[in-house]
Coordinates of C-alpha atoms in Angstrom, one line a residue:
M821 CA 18.9 10.9 13.4
E822 CA 16.8 12.0 10.4
T823 CA 14.7 9.5 8.5
S824 CA 15.1 10.1 4.8
K825 CA 13.5 8.5 1.8
S826 CA 15.8 5.7 0.6
T827 CA 17.9 6.1 -2.5
K828 CA 16.8 4.0 -5.4
V829 CA 19.5 2.3 -7.5
T830 CA 19.0 0.8 -10.9
V831 CA 21.1 -1.8 -12.8
Q832 CA 20.2 -3.3 -16.1
A833 CA 21.2 -5.5 -19.0
V834 CA 19.9 -6.6 -22.4
V835 CA 20.3 -10.3 -22.5
K836 CA 20.6 -12.0 -25.9
A837 CA 18.0 -14.7 -25.0
P838 CA 14.3 -15.2 -25.3
I839 CA 12.2 -14.0 -22.3
E840 CA 11.2 -17.5 -21.3
Q841 CA 14.8 -18.6 -20.9
V842 CA 15.7 -15.3 -19.1
W843 CA 12.8 -15.9 -16.7
S844 CA 13.8 -19.5 -16.0
Y845 CA 17.5 -18.7 -15.5
W846 CA 16.6 -15.8 -13.1
T847 CA 14.1 -17.8 -11.0
E848 CA 15.2 -21.4 -10.9
P849 CA 17.6 -22.4 -8.0
K850 CA 19.7 -24.7 -10.3
H851 CA 20.5 -21.6 -12.3
I852 CA 20.6 -19.0 -9.5
T853 CA 23.6 -20.8 -7.9
K854 CA 25.5 -20.5 -11.2
W855 CA 25.4 -16.7 -11.6
N856 CA 24.5 -15.0 -8.3
Q857 CA 27.9 -13.6 -7.2
A858 CA 29.5 -10.2 -7.6
S859 CA 33.1 -11.5 -8.1
E860 CA 35.0 -14.6 -8.9
D861 CA 36.1 -15.2 -5.3
W862 CA 32.4 -15.6 -4.2
H863 CA 29.8 -18.2 -5.0
A864 CA 26.2 -19.1 -4.2
P865 CA 26.3 -22.7 -3.1
R866 CA 22.6 -22.9 -2.3
A867 CA 19.3 -21.3 -3.4
E868 CA 15.7 -21.8 -2.6
N869 CA 12.8 -20.1 -4.4
D870 CA 9.0 -20.1 -3.8
L871 CA 8.1 -17.8 -6.7
R872 CA 4.7 -16.5 -5.8
A873 CA 3.3 -13.5 -3.9
G874 CA 4.0 -14.3 -0.2
G875 CA 6.6 -16.9 -1.2
K876 CA 10.1 -16.8 0.2
F877 CA 13.5 -17.0 -1.4
L878 CA 17.0 -17.6 0.0
T879 CA 20.4 -17.5 -1.7
R880 CA 23.4 -18.5 0.4
M881 CA 26.4 -16.3 -0.7
E882 CA 29.9 -17.2 0.5
A883 CA 33.5 -16.3 -0.1
K884 CA 35.1 -19.3 -1.8
D885 CA 37.9 -19.3 0.8
G886 CA 35.3 -19.7 3.5
S887 CA 36.2 -16.5 5.3
M888 CA 32.7 -15.1 5.2
G889 CA 29.2 -15.6 4.0
F890 CA 25.6 -14.6 4.4
D891 CA 22.0 -15.5 3.5
F892 CA 20.3 -13.1 1.1
F893 CA 16.5 -13.7 1.6
G894 CA 13.2 -12.1 1.5
V895 CA 9.5 -12.4 0.6
Y896 CA 7.9 -11.8 -2.8
D897 CA 5.3 -9.0 -2.9
E898 CA 4.3 -9.5 -6.5
V899 CA 5.1 -11.9 -9.3
Q900 CA 3.8 -11.5 -12.9
Q901 CA 5.3 -14.2 -15.1
H902 CA 7.8 -12.9 -17.7
E903 CA 7.1 -9.3 -16.6
L904 CA 7.7 -8.4 -13.0
I905 CA 9.1 -9.6 -9.7
S906 CA 9.0 -7.4 -6.6
Y907 CA 10.1 -8.4 -3.1
T908 CA 11.1 -7.2 0.3
I909 CA 14.4 -8.3 1.7
E910 CA 14.9 -9.1 5.4
D911 CA 16.0 -5.5 6.3
G912 CA 12.8 -4.0 4.8
R913 CA 14.3 -2.7 1.6
K914 CA 12.3 -3.2 -1.6
V915 CA 13.5 -4.6 -4.9
E916 CA 11.7 -4.6 -8.3
I917 CA 12.8 -6.4 -11.4
T918 CA 11.1 -5.9 -14.8
F919 CA 11.5 -8.1 -17.8
E920 CA 10.8 -6.7 -21.3
D921 CA 10.6 -8.9 -24.4
L922 CA 12.6 -7.3 -27.2
G923 CA 12.0 -10.1 -29.7
G924 CA 14.8 -12.7 -29.1
E925 CA 16.4 -10.5 -26.5
T926 CA 15.2 -9.5 -23.1
K927 CA 15.8 -6.3 -21.2
V928 CA 16.1 -6.8 -17.4
V929 CA 15.9 -3.8 -15.1
E930 CA 16.4 -4.2 -11.4
T931 CA 15.8 -1.3 -9.0
F932 CA 16.5 -1.6 -5.3
D933 CA 16.5 0.6 -2.2
A934 CA 20.1 1.3 -1.2
E935 CA 21.2 0.5 2.3
S936 CA 23.0 3.1 4.4
T937 CA 26.2 1.2 5.4
H938 CA 28.0 1.3 2.0
P939 CA 28.4 4.0 -0.6
V940 CA 25.6 3.9 -3.2
E941 CA 28.2 3.6 -6.0
F942 CA 29.7 0.5 -4.3
Q943 CA 26.2 -1.1 -4.1
Q944 CA 25.4 -0.2 -7.7
A945 CA 28.7 -1.7 -8.9
G946 CA 28.1 -5.0 -6.9
W947 CA 24.5 -5.4 -8.1
Q948 CA 25.6 -4.6 -11.7
A949 CA 28.4 -7.2 -11.5
I950 CA 25.8 -9.8 -10.5
M951 CA 23.5 -8.6 -13.4
D952 CA 26.5 -8.9 -15.8
N953 CA 27.2 -12.5 -14.5
F954 CA 23.5 -13.3 -15.1
K955 CA 23.7 -11.9 -18.7
Q956 CA 26.9 -13.9 -19.4
Y957 CA 25.6 -17.2 -17.9
T958 CA 22.2 -16.9 -19.7
E959 CA 23.8 -16.1 -23.1
E960 CA 26.2 -19.0 -22.7
G961 CA 23.1 -21.2 -22.1
V962 CA 21.6 -20.0 -25.3
Q963 CA 24.8 -21.0 -27.2
G964 CA 25.2 -24.3 -25.3

């Protein structure tokens, strides 16, 4: 089997919230459990986050009907507050998230190495759905 360079996939959103709130909602476990799912029939009942280079994170993702679940976890490679988070997930793939202050709004761009089991389009749709949930949850927090 040939080894090929992994495909990079990017998802993004402009969130109508200040960068400090976006950062907090992205990184704090009490918020992560509210938005980190790709569809309504899944949820994230538990999250742990040691946000520093060398720190570990874990988000438990489960189907609400209890039929399946998995731990999404990894180790942070680099953390620059309000700017950048990069990490390596348990299978060795890399993820990088950038945060750009647009003056009252924040652009969040997440780029990840695609895995080889599922079609790239499927992965992009799933990660974009999670990003969209994040955007909606964070914007509702601004209004709340």
